[in-house]
CSV table of C-alpha atoms and ligand atoms in Angstrom, one decimal:
chain,number,residue,atom,x,y,z
W,1,MET,CA,0.0,0.0,-0.3
W,2,SER,CA,1.1,3.3,-0.9
W,3,SER,CA,1.6,6.0,1.7
W,4,LEU,CA,1.5,8.6,-0.9
W,5,ALA,CA,-1.8,10.7,-0.9
W,6,LYS,CA,-4.1,9.9,-4.1
W,7,ASN,CA,-3.9,13.4,-5.8
W,8,TYR,CA,-2.3,11.9,-8.8
W,9,ASN,CA,-3.8,9.2,-11.3
W,10,ARG,CA,-0.5,7.4,-11.8
W,11,ARG,CA,-0.1,4.9,-14.4
W,12,LYS,CA,1.4,1.6,-13.3
W,13,ILE,CA,4.9,1.8,-14.0
W,14,ALA,CA,8.1,3.1,-12.6
W,15,PHE,CA,11.6,3.6,-14.0
W,16,ARG,CA,14.9,2.5,-12.8
W,17,ARG,CA,17.1,4.9,-14.8
W,18,GLY,CA,17.0,7.1,-17.9
W,19,LYS,CA,19.2,7.8,-20.9
W,20,GLY,CA,18.8,10.4,-23.5
W,21,SER,CA,15.5,9.8,-25.0
W,22,PHE,CA,14.7,6.4,-23.3
W,23,LEU,CA,13.3,5.4,-20.0
W,24,TYR,CA,14.0,1.6,-18.3
W,25,SER,CA,11.4,0.5,-16.2
W,26,THR,CA,11.7,-1.6,-13.0
W,27,ASN,CA,10.5,-4.7,-14.6
W,28,GLY,CA,13.4,-4.4,-17.6
W,29,LYS,CA,11.3,-2.8,-20.3
W,30,LYS,CA,12.7,0.0,-22.5
W,31,TYR,CA,10.4,3.2,-23.2
W,32,LEU,CA,10.7,5.9,-25.9
W,33,ASP,CA,10.1,8.6,-23.8
W,34,PHE,CA,8.0,11.4,-25.3
W,35,VAL,CA,6.8,12.8,-22.0
W,36,GLN,CA,10.3,14.2,-20.6
W,37,GLY,CA,8.6,14.9,-17.1
W,38,ILE,CA,6.1,17.1,-19.2
W,39,ALA,CA,8.3,19.4,-21.0
W,40,VAL,CA,11.3,19.6,-18.2
W,41,ASN,CA,14.0,17.2,-19.3
W,42,SER,CA,15.0,19.5,-22.2
W,43,LEU,CA,18.0,17.7,-22.9
W,44,GLY,CA,16.9,14.2,-22.3
W,45,HIS,CA,17.9,11.9,-19.2
W,46,ALA,CA,21.4,11.9,-17.8
W,47,ASN,CA,23.0,14.1,-20.0
W,48,PRO,CA,26.7,14.0,-19.5
W,49,TYR,CA,27.1,17.5,-19.6
W,50,LEU,CA,24.6,18.5,-16.9
W,51,ILE,CA,25.7,15.5,-15.0
W,52,ARG,CA,29.4,17.1,-14.9
W,53,ALA,CA,27.9,20.8,-14.2
W,54,ILE,CA,25.9,19.3,-11.1
W,55,ASN,CA,28.6,17.1,-9.8
W,56,LYS,CA,31.0,20.0,-9.8
W,57,GLN,CA,28.8,22.4,-8.1
W,58,ALA,CA,27.9,19.7,-5.6
W,59,LYS,CA,31.2,19.6,-4.5
W,60,LYS,CA,31.7,23.1,-3.9
W,61,LEU,CA,28.4,24.8,-2.6
W,62,TRP,CA,24.7,23.7,-2.8
W,63,HIS,CA,22.7,26.4,-0.9
W,64,VAL,CA,23.3,29.9,0.5
W,65,SER,CA,20.8,32.6,1.3
W,66,ASN,CA,19.7,35.5,-1.2
W,67,ALA,CA,21.0,37.7,1.6
W,68,PHE,CA,24.3,37.1,-0.2
W,69,ILE,CA,25.6,37.8,-3.7
W,70,ILE,CA,24.9,34.4,-5.6
W,71,PRO,CA,27.6,34.5,-8.5
W,72,GLU,CA,25.8,31.4,-10.6
W,73,GLY,CA,22.5,33.5,-10.5
W,74,GLU,CA,24.1,36.6,-11.7
W,75,LYS,CA,25.3,34.5,-14.7
W,76,LEU,CA,22.3,32.9,-15.6
W,77,ALA,CA,20.3,36.1,-15.1
W,78,LYS,CA,23.1,37.8,-17.3
W,79,LYS,CA,22.3,35.0,-19.9
W,80,LEU,CA,18.9,35.3,-19.8
W,81,THR,CA,18.6,39.0,-20.2
W,82,GLN,CA,21.3,39.2,-23.0
W,83,LYS,CA,19.0,36.6,-25.1
W,84,THR,CA,15.7,38.1,-24.7
W,85,PHE,CA,13.5,41.0,-24.1
W,86,ALA,CA,14.1,41.1,-20.2
W,87,ASP,CA,16.2,43.1,-17.9
W,88,TYR,CA,15.8,41.7,-14.8
W,89,VAL,CA,15.4,38.3,-13.5
W,90,ILE,CA,14.1,36.8,-10.1
W,91,PHE,CA,14.6,33.1,-9.6
W,92,GLN,CA,11.9,30.9,-8.0
W,93,ASN,CA,11.7,26.8,-8.1
W,94,SER,CA,8.7,26.1,-9.7
W,95,GLY,CA,6.1,27.5,-12.8
W,96,ALA,CA,3.4,28.2,-10.2
W,97,GLU,CA,5.8,30.3,-8.0
W,98,ALA,CA,6.9,32.1,-11.3
W,99,THR,CA,3.4,32.9,-12.4
W,100,GLU,CA,2.5,34.0,-8.8
W,101,ALA,CA,5.8,36.1,-9.0
W,102,ALA,CA,4.6,37.6,-12.1
W,103,ILE,CA,1.2,38.7,-10.8
W,104,LYS,CA,3.1,40.1,-7.9
W,105,VAL,CA,5.1,42.1,-10.3
W,106,ALA,CA,2.0,43.4,-12.5
W,107,ARG,CA,0.3,44.7,-9.2
W,108,ARG,CA,3.1,46.1,-7.5
W,109,TYR,CA,4.0,48.1,-10.6
W,110,PHE,CA,0.8,49.7,-10.6
W,111,TYR,CA,0.6,50.2,-6.9
W,112,SER,CA,4.3,51.9,-7.3
W,113,LYS,CA,2.5,54.2,-9.6
W,114,GLY,CA,-0.1,55.2,-7.2
W,115,LYS,CA,-2.9,53.1,-8.5
W,116,PRO,CA,-3.5,50.4,-5.8
W,117,ASN,CA,-7.0,49.6,-7.3
W,118,LYS,CA,-5.6,48.7,-10.8
W,119,ASN,CA,-4.9,44.9,-9.9
W,120,ARG,CA,-6.8,42.7,-11.6
W,121,ILE,CA,-5.2,40.0,-14.0
W,122,LEU,CA,-7.2,39.0,-17.1
W,123,CYS,CA,-6.8,35.5,-18.1
W,124,ILE,CA,-8.1,32.7,-20.8
W,125,LYS,CA,-10.9,30.6,-19.2
W,126,ASN,CA,-9.7,27.2,-18.7
W,127,SER,CA,-6.2,28.3,-18.9
W,128,PHE,CA,-3.1,26.5,-16.6
W,129,HIS,CA,-0.9,29.0,-14.5
W,130,GLY,CA,0.1,26.3,-11.8
W,131,ARG,CA,-1.8,24.7,-8.5
W,132,THR,CA,-1.1,27.1,-5.9
W,133,ILE,CA,-3.9,28.8,-4.3
W,134,ALA,CA,-3.8,32.0,-6.5
W,135,ALA,CA,-3.1,30.2,-9.6
W,136,ILE,CA,-5.8,28.0,-9.6
W,137,PHE,CA,-8.1,31.2,-9.4
W,138,ALA,CA,-6.2,32.6,-12.4
W,139,SER,CA,-7.0,29.4,-14.4
W,140,GLY,CA,-10.8,30.1,-14.2
W,141,SER,CA,-11.4,26.1,-14.2
W,142,LYS,CA,-14.2,24.8,-12.3
W,143,LYS,CA,-12.3,21.5,-11.8
W,144,MET,CA,-9.2,22.8,-10.6
W,145,THR,CA,-10.8,25.3,-8.1
W,146,GLU,CA,-13.8,23.1,-6.8
W,147,GLY,CA,-13.3,22.7,-3.0
W,148,PHE,CA,-10.6,25.0,-2.5
W,149,GLY,CA,-12.6,28.2,-1.9
W,150,PRO,CA,-12.9,31.1,-0.7
W,151,LYS,CA,-12.4,32.3,-4.3
W,152,VAL,CA,-9.0,34.3,-4.6
W,153,GLU,CA,-10.4,37.7,-6.2
W,154,GLY,CA,-8.4,39.5,-8.8
W,155,PHE,CA,-8.9,37.3,-11.7
W,156,ASP,CA,-11.0,37.8,-14.7
W,157,HIS,CA,-11.5,35.5,-17.7
W,158,PHE,CA,-12.6,35.4,-21.7
W,159,LYS,CA,-12.8,33.1,-23.9
W,160,PHE,CA,-10.1,31.4,-25.7
W,161,GLY,CA,-10.4,33.3,-29.4
W,162,ASP,CA,-13.3,35.7,-28.1
W,163,HIS,CA,-11.6,38.9,-28.9
W,164,LYS,CA,-14.9,40.8,-28.2
W,165,ALA,CA,-15.2,39.3,-24.8
W,166,LEU,CA,-11.5,40.0,-24.3
W,167,LYS,CA,-12.0,43.9,-24.9
W,168,LYS,CA,-15.4,43.9,-23.0
W,169,ALA,CA,-13.5,42.3,-20.0
W,170,ILE,CA,-11.0,45.0,-19.7
W,171,THR,CA,-11.7,47.7,-16.9
W,172,ASN,CA,-10.1,50.5,-15.3
W,173,LYS,CA,-9.0,48.1,-12.7
W,174,THR,CA,-7.0,45.8,-15.1
W,175,ALA,CA,-3.5,45.6,-14.3
W,176,ALA,CA,-2.4,42.9,-16.9
W,177,ILE,CA,-3.4,40.4,-19.6
W,178,MET,CA,-1.6,37.0,-18.9
W,179,VAL,CA,-1.7,34.1,-21.5
W,180,GLU,CA,0.4,31.3,-22.6
W,181,PRO,CA,1.4,31.6,-26.2
W,182,ILE,CA,0.7,28.3,-26.5
W,183,MET,CA,-1.7,26.5,-24.4
W,184,GLY,CA,0.0,23.4,-23.1
W,185,GLU,CA,-2.4,21.5,-20.6
W,186,GLY,CA,-5.3,23.2,-22.8
W,187,GLY,CA,-4.6,20.9,-25.5
W,188,ILE,CA,-1.4,22.4,-27.4
W,189,LYS,CA,-3.4,25.7,-28.5
W,190,VAL,CA,-1.2,27.9,-30.4
W,191,ILE,CA,-2.1,31.8,-30.4
W,192,PRO,CA,-1.5,32.9,-33.7
W,193,ASP,CA,1.5,35.4,-33.9
W,194,TRP,CA,-1.4,38.3,-35.1
W,195,CYS,CA,-3.3,37.9,-32.0
W,196,LEU,CA,-0.2,38.2,-29.9
W,197,ARG,CA,0.5,41.5,-31.5
W,198,GLU,CA,-3.2,42.6,-31.2
W,199,LEU,CA,-2.8,41.9,-27.6
W,200,ARG,CA,0.2,43.9,-27.3
W,201,LYS,CA,-1.4,47.0,-29.0
W,202,ILE,CA,-4.4,46.5,-26.8
W,203,CYS,CA,-2.5,46.6,-23.8
W,204,ASP,CA,-0.5,49.5,-25.2
W,205,LYS,CA,-3.8,51.2,-25.9
W,206,LYS,CA,-5.1,50.9,-22.4
W,207,LYS,CA,-1.7,51.0,-20.4
W,208,ILE,CA,-1.6,47.6,-19.1
W,209,LEU,CA,1.0,44.8,-18.7
W,210,LEU,CA,1.3,41.8,-20.8
W,211,ILE,CA,2.4,38.6,-19.4
W,212,PHE,CA,3.1,35.8,-21.5
W,213,ASP,CA,3.3,32.5,-19.3
W,214,GLU,CA,6.2,30.5,-21.1
W,215,VAL,CA,6.5,27.8,-18.2
W,216,GLN,CA,5.9,25.1,-20.6
W,217,CYS,CA,6.3,26.7,-24.1
W,218,GLY,CA,9.5,28.3,-23.5
W,219,ILE,CA,13.5,27.5,-23.5
W,220,GLY,CA,13.6,26.4,-26.9
W,221,ARG,CA,10.4,23.9,-26.7
W,222,SER,CA,8.4,25.9,-29.5
W,223,GLY,CA,11.4,25.9,-31.9
W,224,ASN,CA,12.5,29.5,-30.8
W,225,PHE,CA,14.0,30.3,-27.4
W,226,PHE,CA,10.5,31.8,-26.5
W,227,ALA,CA,7.3,30.8,-28.2
W,228,PHE,CA,6.2,34.5,-28.8
W,229,GLU,CA,9.3,35.5,-30.5
W,230,ASN,CA,8.3,35.2,-34.1
W,231,SER,CA,5.3,37.4,-33.2
W,232,LYS,CA,8.2,40.4,-32.3
W,233,VAL,CA,6.2,41.4,-29.6
W,234,LYS,CA,7.7,42.5,-26.4
W,235,PRO,CA,5.9,41.4,-23.3
W,236,ASP,CA,6.5,43.1,-20.1
W,237,ILE,CA,6.6,39.8,-17.9
W,238,VAL,CA,7.2,36.1,-18.7
W,239,PRO,CA,7.4,33.5,-16.0
W,240,ILE,CA,9.5,30.8,-17.1
W,241,ALA,CA,10.0,27.3,-15.3
W,242,LYS,CA,10.0,23.4,-16.9
W,243,GLY,CA,12.7,23.6,-19.4
W,244,ILE,CA,15.1,25.7,-17.8
W,245,GLY,CA,16.3,23.2,-15.0
W,246,GLY,CA,16.5,20.2,-17.4
W,247,GLY,CA,15.2,18.0,-14.6
W,248,PHE,CA,16.3,20.2,-11.8
W,249,PRO,CA,13.5,22.5,-10.1
W,250,ILE,CA,13.9,26.0,-11.5
W,251,GLY,CA,11.4,29.0,-11.9
W,252,ALA,CA,11.9,32.5,-12.6
W,253,VAL,CA,10.3,35.6,-13.6
W,254,LEU,CA,11.8,37.7,-16.4
W,255,MET,CA,10.7,41.4,-16.9
W,256,THR,CA,11.4,44.6,-18.2
W,257,LYS,CA,13.3,47.3,-16.3
W,258,LYS,CA,10.2,49.5,-16.4
W,259,VAL,CA,8.3,47.0,-14.1
W,260,ALA,CA,11.0,45.5,-12.3
W,261,LEU,CA,11.8,49.0,-10.8
W,262,SER,CA,8.7,48.4,-8.4
W,263,MET,CA,10.5,45.2,-7.0
W,264,LEU,CA,12.0,47.0,-3.9
W,265,PRO,CA,13.9,45.1,-1.5
W,266,GLY,CA,11.5,43.1,0.8
W,267,THR,CA,9.0,42.9,-1.8
W,268,HIS,CA,9.3,39.3,-3.1
W,269,GLY,CA,11.6,36.7,-1.7
W,270,SER,CA,12.3,32.8,-1.8
W,271,THR,CA,14.3,30.5,0.5
W,272,PHE,CA,15.4,28.2,-2.1
W,273,GLY,CA,14.8,30.3,-5.2
W,274,GLY,CA,18.4,30.7,-7.1
W,275,ASN,CA,20.6,28.8,-5.3
W,276,PRO,CA,24.0,27.7,-6.3
W,277,LEU,CA,23.1,24.4,-7.2
W,278,ALA,CA,20.1,25.3,-9.3
W,279,MET,CA,21.8,28.0,-11.0
W,280,SER,CA,24.8,25.7,-12.2
W,281,VAL,CA,22.3,23.4,-13.8
W,282,GLY,CA,20.4,26.5,-15.4
W,283,ASN,CA,23.6,27.6,-16.8
W,284,ALA,CA,24.5,24.5,-18.1
W,285,VAL,CA,21.3,24.0,-19.7
W,286,LEU,CA,21.2,27.3,-21.7
W,287,ASP,CA,24.9,26.2,-22.7
W,288,GLN,CA,23.4,23.4,-24.7
W,289,ILE,CA,20.2,25.2,-25.7
W,290,LEU,CA,21.9,28.7,-26.8
W,291,LYS,CA,24.5,26.9,-28.9
W,292,LYS,CA,24.9,27.8,-32.3
W,293,GLY,CA,22.5,25.6,-34.5
W,294,PHE,CA,20.7,23.9,-31.7
W,295,LEU,CA,17.5,25.6,-32.2
W,296,LYS,CA,17.9,25.6,-36.1
W,297,ASN,CA,18.5,21.7,-35.8
W,298,LEU,CA,15.5,21.1,-33.6
W,299,LYS,CA,13.2,23.4,-36.0
W,300,LYS,CA,14.5,21.2,-38.8
W,301,ILE,CA,13.8,17.9,-37.1
W,302,SER,CA,10.6,19.0,-35.8
W,303,LYS,CA,9.2,20.0,-39.4
W,304,TYR,CA,10.0,16.3,-40.3
W,305,PHE,CA,8.1,15.0,-37.3
W,306,TYR,CA,5.2,17.2,-38.3
W,307,ASN,CA,5.2,16.0,-41.9
W,308,GLU,CA,5.1,12.2,-40.9
W,309,LEU,CA,2.5,12.9,-38.2
W,310,ASP,CA,0.4,14.6,-41.0
W,311,LYS,CA,1.0,11.6,-43.3
W,312,ILE,CA,-0.5,9.4,-40.5
W,313,LYS,CA,-3.3,12.0,-40.3
W,314,THR,CA,-4.3,11.8,-43.9
W,315,ASP,CA,-4.3,7.7,-43.7
W,316,TYR,CA,-6.4,7.9,-40.4
W,317,PRO,CA,-8.7,11.0,-41.4
W,318,THR,CA,-11.5,9.5,-38.8
W,319,LEU,CA,-9.3,8.8,-35.9
W,320,ILE,CA,-7.0,12.0,-36.0
W,321,LYS,CA,-8.6,15.5,-36.1
W,322,GLU,CA,-5.7,17.7,-36.2
W,323,VAL,CA,-1.6,17.6,-35.6
W,324,ARG,CA,-0.9,21.2,-34.1
W,325,GLY,CA,1.8,22.6,-31.9
W,326,SER,CA,5.3,24.3,-32.7
W,327,GLY,CA,8.7,23.0,-32.3
W,328,LEU,CA,8.6,20.1,-30.1
W,329,LEU,CA,5.4,20.8,-28.4
W,330,ILE,CA,3.5,18.7,-30.1
W,331,GLY,CA,-0.5,17.9,-30.0
W,332,LEU,CA,-2.2,15.0,-31.8
W,333,GLN,CA,-6.0,15.5,-31.6
W,334,LEU,CA,-8.3,12.6,-31.7
W,335,PHE,CA,-11.8,12.6,-32.6
W,336,HIS,CA,-12.6,10.6,-29.5
W,337,ASN,CA,-11.2,10.4,-25.6
W,338,GLN,CA,-7.3,9.7,-26.2
W,339,LYS,CA,-6.9,7.4,-23.1
W,340,LYS,CA,-7.0,4.4,-24.8
W,341,PHE,CA,-4.7,5.6,-27.5
W,342,ILE,CA,-2.2,6.6,-25.0
W,343,GLN,CA,-2.4,3.3,-23.4
W,344,LYS,CA,-1.6,1.6,-26.6
W,345,LEU,CA,1.3,3.7,-27.2
W,346,GLU,CA,2.6,2.7,-24.0
W,347,ASP,CA,1.8,-0.9,-24.3
W,348,ASP,CA,4.4,-0.6,-27.7
W,349,LYS,CA,7.1,1.3,-25.8
W,350,LEU,CA,6.0,5.0,-26.5
W,351,LEU,CA,5.4,7.3,-23.5
W,352,THR,CA,3.2,10.4,-24.1
W,353,ILE,CA,0.7,12.3,-22.2
W,354,ARG,CA,-2.7,13.8,-22.3
W,355,ALA,CA,-3.7,17.6,-22.5
W,356,ALA,CA,-7.4,19.0,-23.0
W,357,GLU,CA,-9.6,18.3,-25.9
W,358,ASN,CA,-8.5,14.8,-26.8
W,359,VAL,CA,-4.9,15.7,-27.2
W,360,VAL,CA,-2.3,13.3,-27.1
W,361,ARG,CA,0.7,15.6,-25.9
W,362,ILE,CA,4.2,14.6,-27.4
W,363,LEU,CA,7.1,16.1,-26.3
W,364,PRO,CA,10.3,14.7,-27.0
W,365,PRO,CA,13.5,16.3,-25.3
W,366,LEU,CA,15.0,19.1,-27.5
W,367,ASN,CA,17.9,17.1,-28.8
W,368,VAL,CA,15.9,14.2,-30.2
W,369,LYS,CA,17.6,12.1,-33.0
W,370,LYS,CA,15.9,11.5,-36.3
W,371,SER,CA,16.0,7.6,-35.8
W,372,GLU,CA,14.1,8.4,-32.3
W,373,ILE,CA,11.3,10.5,-34.3
W,374,ASN,CA,11.4,7.5,-36.9
W,375,LEU,CA,10.5,4.8,-33.9
W,376,ALA,CA,7.8,7.0,-32.7
W,377,ILE,CA,6.5,7.2,-36.1
W,378,LYS,CA,6.5,3.6,-36.4
W,379,ILE,CA,4.7,2.9,-33.1
W,380,ILE,CA,2.1,5.8,-33.6
W,381,ARG,CA,1.1,4.4,-37.0
W,382,ASN,CA,1.1,0.7,-35.5
W,383,VAL,CA,-0.9,2.1,-32.9
W,384,CYS,CA,-3.4,3.6,-35.4
W,385,LYS,CA,-3.9,0.7,-37.5
W,386,GLU,CA,-4.6,-1.3,-34.4
W,387,PHE,CA,-6.8,1.3,-33.0
W,388,LYS,CA,-9.0,1.5,-36.4
W,389,ARG,CA,-9.6,-2.5,-36.0
E,1,PLP,C1,3.6,23.8,-15.8
E,1,PLP,C2,3.0,24.7,-15.8
E,1,PLP,C3,3.1,25.8,-14.5
E,1,PLP,C4,3.1,25.3,-13.2
E,1,PLP,O1,4.2,24.8,-13.1
E,1,PLP,P1,4.4,24.0,-11.8
E,1,PLP,O2,6.3,24.0,-11.9
E,1,PLP,O3,4.2,22.6,-11.8
E,1,PLP,O4,4.2,24.7,-10.6
E,1,PLP,C5,2.3,27.1,-15.0
E,1,PLP,N1,2.0,27.5,-16.2
E,1,PLP,C6,2.2,26.7,-17.1
E,1,PLP,C7,2.0,27.5,-18.7
E,1,PLP,C8,2.6,25.2,-17.0
E,1,PLP,O5,2.8,24.6,-18.2
C-alpha cells in the first residue's frame, strides 16, 4: 500500500534509470520517453554535460541565502537578459511560483504608480498557470478550484479566441493580461502571432501590462527560445520554469526594467530560489540550448516530425482530427477520448501524455535524434492501425 496521497492518477509503471530519449522500467522494459517529465527534461535523461555541471557544483556549494550575492545566479540572469526582451530576473523553484511572482510584479507596478486598485489580471478561461491557491483561480477552471474556496479575487476571464469578450473584460481595474502563447495543458492551442500582436496593441492602448506564461512553451520547446518570438512582440513579464532546469526544479520571472523597478528590497523572496546548485544546472542547460545551430536543428527535426504525423493523419482521417503545436510541443488531437490511445502507445513502448480536448501530447527532448522520431512514427502508425480495428 502506498503512503502517498491519491492526488495523482498514476500509471502502473516505475523507472530505474534514463538515458537521453529512453527510460528503463523497474521490470526491465525500454520505453521511448516523449513525455520527458512534461517538457522538463529539455536535454533528455542523464545528460553528460548536466551531470558534470551538477557534480562539479555539488562538491563546492549547494545553497546560500539570497541575503548574499550568488555569482552563478548573476551569470544565469545575465544570459537570460542578454538573450531576451528582459532586463531583470527573479529566480523561483517552480512554474506556479513563477506565475504568481509575475502577478505580484504586475500589481506592484501599478501600486508604485499610485494605482493600487489597478490590480486585476485577465486570463483565458480554463487556462493553466499552476496549482497554488492564486494560480488555480487564475485558470478560471471549475475543476481545479472546486473545494478550494474562498475564491481568490482579482482574476477575470475570457474565452480563447473570443476577441470581443476580451475587449469587454478590460476595465480600469485591469493591471495585466496573462496568456500562454501556446496553451500546453489546454490542448497545445497556439495563439497566432497576429493575435499576440493584437494583445500588445490592446495593452499599449489601455496602458496595462502583458504577461506571457512561457513555463511550458519556453526555453526552446517551441523551436524558438520563446514561443512569442516570431510575433516580434515585446511582453512586460514572462514567467518560465519547466525546461530551464533540465530536470532540476527552477522557475523564474523575467521582466523589463520598467516593471522591475517597483520590486524593491523586501517585496518578494524565496528561500531556495536561485541557489548555487540550481543556478549551475540552469547555466549548463542554457549553454546547450543557446549553442549555435541547436534551435535550427530542432526546427528542422520538428518539421520532419510534423510532416510524418500529417501523413498519418491523412491515412487515418477519422481517427486523428488535427496535428498541432510548434517545435517539439506537439499535440495529436483525436476525434474521441485519447486515454486508450495513450495506453496502446505505452504498450508499444512509447510514452506520451494527455492534454485537454482529446489531445495526445508529444514532448521529445529538444536534442531528440531523427532515428528516435522514426521509431515514434512507427509506433504511432501501428497503434492507429490497431485502433481502427
Ligand atoms: C506547468 C505549468 C505551470 C506550473 O508549473 P509547476 O512547476 O507545476 O508549478 C504554470 N504555467 C504553465 C503554462 C505550465 O505549463
